[in-house]
Coordinates of C-alpha atoms and ligand atoms in Angstrom, one line a residue:
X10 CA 0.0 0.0 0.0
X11 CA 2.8 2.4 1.0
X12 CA 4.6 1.4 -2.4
X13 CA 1.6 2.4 -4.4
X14 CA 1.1 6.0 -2.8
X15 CA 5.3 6.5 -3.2
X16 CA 4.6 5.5 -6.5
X17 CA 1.3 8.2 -7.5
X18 CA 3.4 10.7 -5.5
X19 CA 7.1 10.0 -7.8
X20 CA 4.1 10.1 -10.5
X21 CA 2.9 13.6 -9.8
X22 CA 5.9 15.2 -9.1
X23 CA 7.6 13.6 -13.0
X24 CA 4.2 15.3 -14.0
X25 CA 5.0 18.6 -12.1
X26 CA 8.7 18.4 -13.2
X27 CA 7.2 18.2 -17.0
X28 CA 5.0 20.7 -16.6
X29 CA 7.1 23.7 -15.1
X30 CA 9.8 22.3 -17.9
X31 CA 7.5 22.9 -20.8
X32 CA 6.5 26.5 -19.3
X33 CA 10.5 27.1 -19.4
X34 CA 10.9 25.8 -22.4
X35 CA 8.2 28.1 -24.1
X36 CA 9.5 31.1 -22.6
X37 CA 13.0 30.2 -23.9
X38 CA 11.9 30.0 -27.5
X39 CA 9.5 33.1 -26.9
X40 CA 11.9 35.6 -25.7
X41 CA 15.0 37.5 -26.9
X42 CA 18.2 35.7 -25.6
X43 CA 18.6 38.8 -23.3
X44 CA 15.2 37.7 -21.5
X45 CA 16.7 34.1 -21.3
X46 CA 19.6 35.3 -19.2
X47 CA 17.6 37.3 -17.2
X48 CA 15.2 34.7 -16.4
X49 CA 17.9 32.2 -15.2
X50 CA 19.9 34.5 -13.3
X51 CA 17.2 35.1 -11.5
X52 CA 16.5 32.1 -10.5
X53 CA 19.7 29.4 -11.5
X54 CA 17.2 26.3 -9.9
X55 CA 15.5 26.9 -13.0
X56 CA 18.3 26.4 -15.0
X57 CA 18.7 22.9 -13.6
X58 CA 15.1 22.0 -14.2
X59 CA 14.9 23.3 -17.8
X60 CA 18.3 21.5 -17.9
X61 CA 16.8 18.0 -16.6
X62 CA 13.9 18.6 -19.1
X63 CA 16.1 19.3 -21.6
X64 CA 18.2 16.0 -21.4
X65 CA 14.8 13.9 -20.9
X66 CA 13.8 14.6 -23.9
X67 CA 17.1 14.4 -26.4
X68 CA 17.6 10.8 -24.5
X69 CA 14.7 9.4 -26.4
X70 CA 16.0 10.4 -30.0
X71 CA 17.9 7.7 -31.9
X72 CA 21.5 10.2 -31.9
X73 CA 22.4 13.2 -30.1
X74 CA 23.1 16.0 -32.3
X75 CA 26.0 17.0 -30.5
X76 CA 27.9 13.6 -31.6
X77 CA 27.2 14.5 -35.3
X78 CA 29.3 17.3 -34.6
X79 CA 31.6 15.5 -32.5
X80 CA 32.4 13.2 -35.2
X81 CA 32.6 16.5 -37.5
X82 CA 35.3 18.4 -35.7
X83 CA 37.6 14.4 -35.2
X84 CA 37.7 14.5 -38.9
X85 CA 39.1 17.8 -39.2
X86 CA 42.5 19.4 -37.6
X87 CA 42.4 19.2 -33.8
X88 CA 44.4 23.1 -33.9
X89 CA 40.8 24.3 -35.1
X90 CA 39.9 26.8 -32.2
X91 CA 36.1 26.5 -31.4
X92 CA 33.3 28.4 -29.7
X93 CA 30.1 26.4 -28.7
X94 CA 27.2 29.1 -27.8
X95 CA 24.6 27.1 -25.7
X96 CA 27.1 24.4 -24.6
X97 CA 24.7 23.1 -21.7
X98 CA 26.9 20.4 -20.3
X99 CA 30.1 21.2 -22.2
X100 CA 29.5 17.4 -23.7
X101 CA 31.3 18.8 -26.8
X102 CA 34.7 20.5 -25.2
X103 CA 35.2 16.7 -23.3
X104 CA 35.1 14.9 -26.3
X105 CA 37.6 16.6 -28.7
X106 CA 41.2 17.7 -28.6
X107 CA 40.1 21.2 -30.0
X108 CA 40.5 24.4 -27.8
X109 CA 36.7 25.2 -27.2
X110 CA 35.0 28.1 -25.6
X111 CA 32.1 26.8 -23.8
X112 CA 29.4 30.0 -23.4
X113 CA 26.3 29.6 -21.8
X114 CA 23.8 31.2 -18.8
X115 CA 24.3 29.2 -16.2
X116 CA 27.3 27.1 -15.6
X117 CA 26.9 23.5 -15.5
X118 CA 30.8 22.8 -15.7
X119 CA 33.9 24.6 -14.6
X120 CA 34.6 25.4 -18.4
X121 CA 31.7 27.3 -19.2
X122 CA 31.8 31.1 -19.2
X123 CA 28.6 32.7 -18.7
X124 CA 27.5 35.3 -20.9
X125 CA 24.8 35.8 -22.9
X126 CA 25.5 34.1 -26.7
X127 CA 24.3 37.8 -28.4
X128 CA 27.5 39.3 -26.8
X129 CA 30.6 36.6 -26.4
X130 CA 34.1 37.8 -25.0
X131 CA 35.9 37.2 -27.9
X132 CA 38.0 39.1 -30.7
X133 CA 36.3 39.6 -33.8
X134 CA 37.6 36.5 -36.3
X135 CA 39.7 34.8 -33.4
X136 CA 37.8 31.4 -34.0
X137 CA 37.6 28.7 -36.9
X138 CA 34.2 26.9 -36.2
X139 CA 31.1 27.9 -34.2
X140 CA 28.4 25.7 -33.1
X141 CA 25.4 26.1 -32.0
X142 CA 23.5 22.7 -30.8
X143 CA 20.5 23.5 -30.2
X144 CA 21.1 26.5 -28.9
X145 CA 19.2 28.6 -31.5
X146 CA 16.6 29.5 -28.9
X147 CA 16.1 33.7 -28.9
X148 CA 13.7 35.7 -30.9
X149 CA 16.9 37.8 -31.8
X150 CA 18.3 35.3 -34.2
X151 CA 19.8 37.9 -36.6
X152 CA 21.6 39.4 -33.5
X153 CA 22.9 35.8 -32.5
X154 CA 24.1 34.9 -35.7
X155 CA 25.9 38.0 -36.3
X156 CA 27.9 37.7 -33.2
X157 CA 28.7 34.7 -34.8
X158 CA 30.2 36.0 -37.7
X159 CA 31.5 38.8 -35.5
X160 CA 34.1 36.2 -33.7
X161 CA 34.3 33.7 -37.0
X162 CA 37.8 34.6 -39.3
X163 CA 36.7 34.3 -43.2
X164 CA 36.3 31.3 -44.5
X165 CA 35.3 29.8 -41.4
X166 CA 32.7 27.1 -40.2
X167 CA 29.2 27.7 -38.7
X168 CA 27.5 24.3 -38.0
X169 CA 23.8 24.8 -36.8
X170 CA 22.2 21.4 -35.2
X171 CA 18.4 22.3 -35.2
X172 CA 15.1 20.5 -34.9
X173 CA 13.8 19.7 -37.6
X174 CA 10.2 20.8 -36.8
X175 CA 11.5 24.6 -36.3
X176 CA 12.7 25.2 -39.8
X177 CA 9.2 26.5 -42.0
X178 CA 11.0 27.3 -44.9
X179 CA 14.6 26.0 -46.0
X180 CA 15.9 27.8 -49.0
X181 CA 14.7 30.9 -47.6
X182 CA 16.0 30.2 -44.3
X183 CA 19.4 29.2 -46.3
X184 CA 19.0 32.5 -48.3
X185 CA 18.9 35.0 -45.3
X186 CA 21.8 33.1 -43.9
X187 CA 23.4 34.7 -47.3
X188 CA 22.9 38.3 -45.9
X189 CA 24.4 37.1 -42.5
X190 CA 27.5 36.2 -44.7
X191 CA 27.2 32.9 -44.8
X192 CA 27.5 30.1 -47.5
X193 CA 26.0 26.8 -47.0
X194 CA 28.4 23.9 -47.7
X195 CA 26.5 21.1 -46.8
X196 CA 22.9 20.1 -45.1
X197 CA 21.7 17.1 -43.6
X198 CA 18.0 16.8 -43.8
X199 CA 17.1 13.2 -43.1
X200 CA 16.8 13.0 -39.5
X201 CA 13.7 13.6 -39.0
X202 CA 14.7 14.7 -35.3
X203 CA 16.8 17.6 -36.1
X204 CA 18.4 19.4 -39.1
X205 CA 22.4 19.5 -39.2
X206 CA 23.4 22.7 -41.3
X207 CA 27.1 24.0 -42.3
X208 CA 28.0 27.4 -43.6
X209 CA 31.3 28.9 -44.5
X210 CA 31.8 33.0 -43.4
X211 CA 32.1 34.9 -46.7
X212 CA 32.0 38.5 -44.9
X213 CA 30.8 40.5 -42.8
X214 CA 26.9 40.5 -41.8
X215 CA 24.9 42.5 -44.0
X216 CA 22.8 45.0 -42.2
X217 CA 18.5 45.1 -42.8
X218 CA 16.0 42.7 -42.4
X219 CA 16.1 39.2 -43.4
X220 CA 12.9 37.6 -43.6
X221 CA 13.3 34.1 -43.9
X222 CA 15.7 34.1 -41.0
X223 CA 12.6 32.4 -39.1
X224 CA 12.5 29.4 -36.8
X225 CA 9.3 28.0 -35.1
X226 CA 9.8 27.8 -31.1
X227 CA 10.4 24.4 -30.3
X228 CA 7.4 23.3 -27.7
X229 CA 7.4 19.8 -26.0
X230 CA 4.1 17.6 -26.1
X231 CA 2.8 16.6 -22.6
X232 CA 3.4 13.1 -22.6
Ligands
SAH491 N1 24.6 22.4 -26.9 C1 24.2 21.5 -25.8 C2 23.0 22.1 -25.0 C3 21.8 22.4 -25.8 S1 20.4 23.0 -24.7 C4 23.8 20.1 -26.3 O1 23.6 20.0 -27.5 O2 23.8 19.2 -25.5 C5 20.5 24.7 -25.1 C6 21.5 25.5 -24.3 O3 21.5 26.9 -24.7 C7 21.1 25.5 -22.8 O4 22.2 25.1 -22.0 C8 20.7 27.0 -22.6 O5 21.1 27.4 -21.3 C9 21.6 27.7 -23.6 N2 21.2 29.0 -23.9 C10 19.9 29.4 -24.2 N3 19.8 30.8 -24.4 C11 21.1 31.2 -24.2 C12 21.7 32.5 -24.2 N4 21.0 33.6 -24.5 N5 23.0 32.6 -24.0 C13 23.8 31.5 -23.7 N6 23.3 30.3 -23.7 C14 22.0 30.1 -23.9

């Protein structure tokens, strides 16, 4: 009898722990990134929830993005100097021999430097490849993206691991990326989890609007 009431009560608080993570979760992808760091360093335990949420639901896919991209950088030379905006658990600095900055809000390893991805502590062109991993989460896309290209030397890589459902329109997602100053080199669109996307700088960031530069939030089912 006592096993069934610990049992409804673990149920009801996984239900609670779902529920305050999709309310997170919407107000991630509904916000500027600015709002994002205000929101968790206002309250860091929320950080750990969202961050609990967040790894509930990538361990049901089949692959975690981040190991495409792992695999990415082992094929390329390890003197590559990286910057991963939204590096949650810093999964991607451990598993390469690659200098990596690590920036996110709250951190959840000694590596990560907390700032907010819009505005990174780094030199303009000082780094060869930046990822985001799911980590495209701000209404102020075209801000994030240009800080990007801000730190990026020419010819460098931007690798963009997105879910799937997000994108609305490709080629004119692909086509604003063009005004950021960004060439795609390759795309991978047959997960049908998330999206894995590579660009090459060509210049600087074009100023004005670019309206296919759009992205659906990203909101969680109740299950
Ligand atoms: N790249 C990691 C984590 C993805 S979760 C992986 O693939 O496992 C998305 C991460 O982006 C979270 O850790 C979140 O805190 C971070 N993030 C969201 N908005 C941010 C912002 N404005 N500045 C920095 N990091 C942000």
């Amino acid at each position: 009898r006592s096993g069934r009431s610990a049992a409804l009560r673990a149920r009801m608080e996984e239900r609670l722990l779902g529920a305050r993570f999709r309310y997170l979760n919407q107000q991630l992808y509904t916000g500027s990134s600015r709002d994002a760091a205000r929101l968790f360093r206002d309250d860091p335990a929320a950080f750990h929830l969202y961050h609990q949420g967040f790894e509930r639901q990538v361990r049901r896919w089949p692959e975690r993005p981040v190991q495409r991209i792992v695999r990415y950088l082992r094929r390329r030379p390890a003197s590559l100097v990286v910057a991963d905006f939204g590096c949650g658990d810093c999964t991607l600095a451990a598993s390469v021999r690659n200098q990596v900055h690590c920036f996110d809000l709250v951190p959840l390893s000694p590596r990560v430097t907390v700032c907010d991805m819009a505005k990174v502590p780094l030199a303009a062109e000082s780094v060869d490849v930046a990822v985001f991993c799911l980590a495209l989460m701000g209404t102020n896309l075209q801000e994030i993206l240009g800080e990007a290209n801000r730190v990026l030397r020419l010819g460098g890589t931007l690798m963009v691991a997105e879910v799937a459902s997000r994108f609305e329109d490709i080629p004119a997602f692909l086509k604003a990326m063009t005004q950021l100053g960004f060439r795609t080199v390759s795309k991978d669109l047959s997960s049908s989890y998330f999206y894995l996307l590579e660009f090459a700088k060509t210049g600087p960031a074009r100023p004005g609007p670019a309206p296919g530069l759009r992205l659906r939030p990203c909101l969680y089912k109740r299950r």
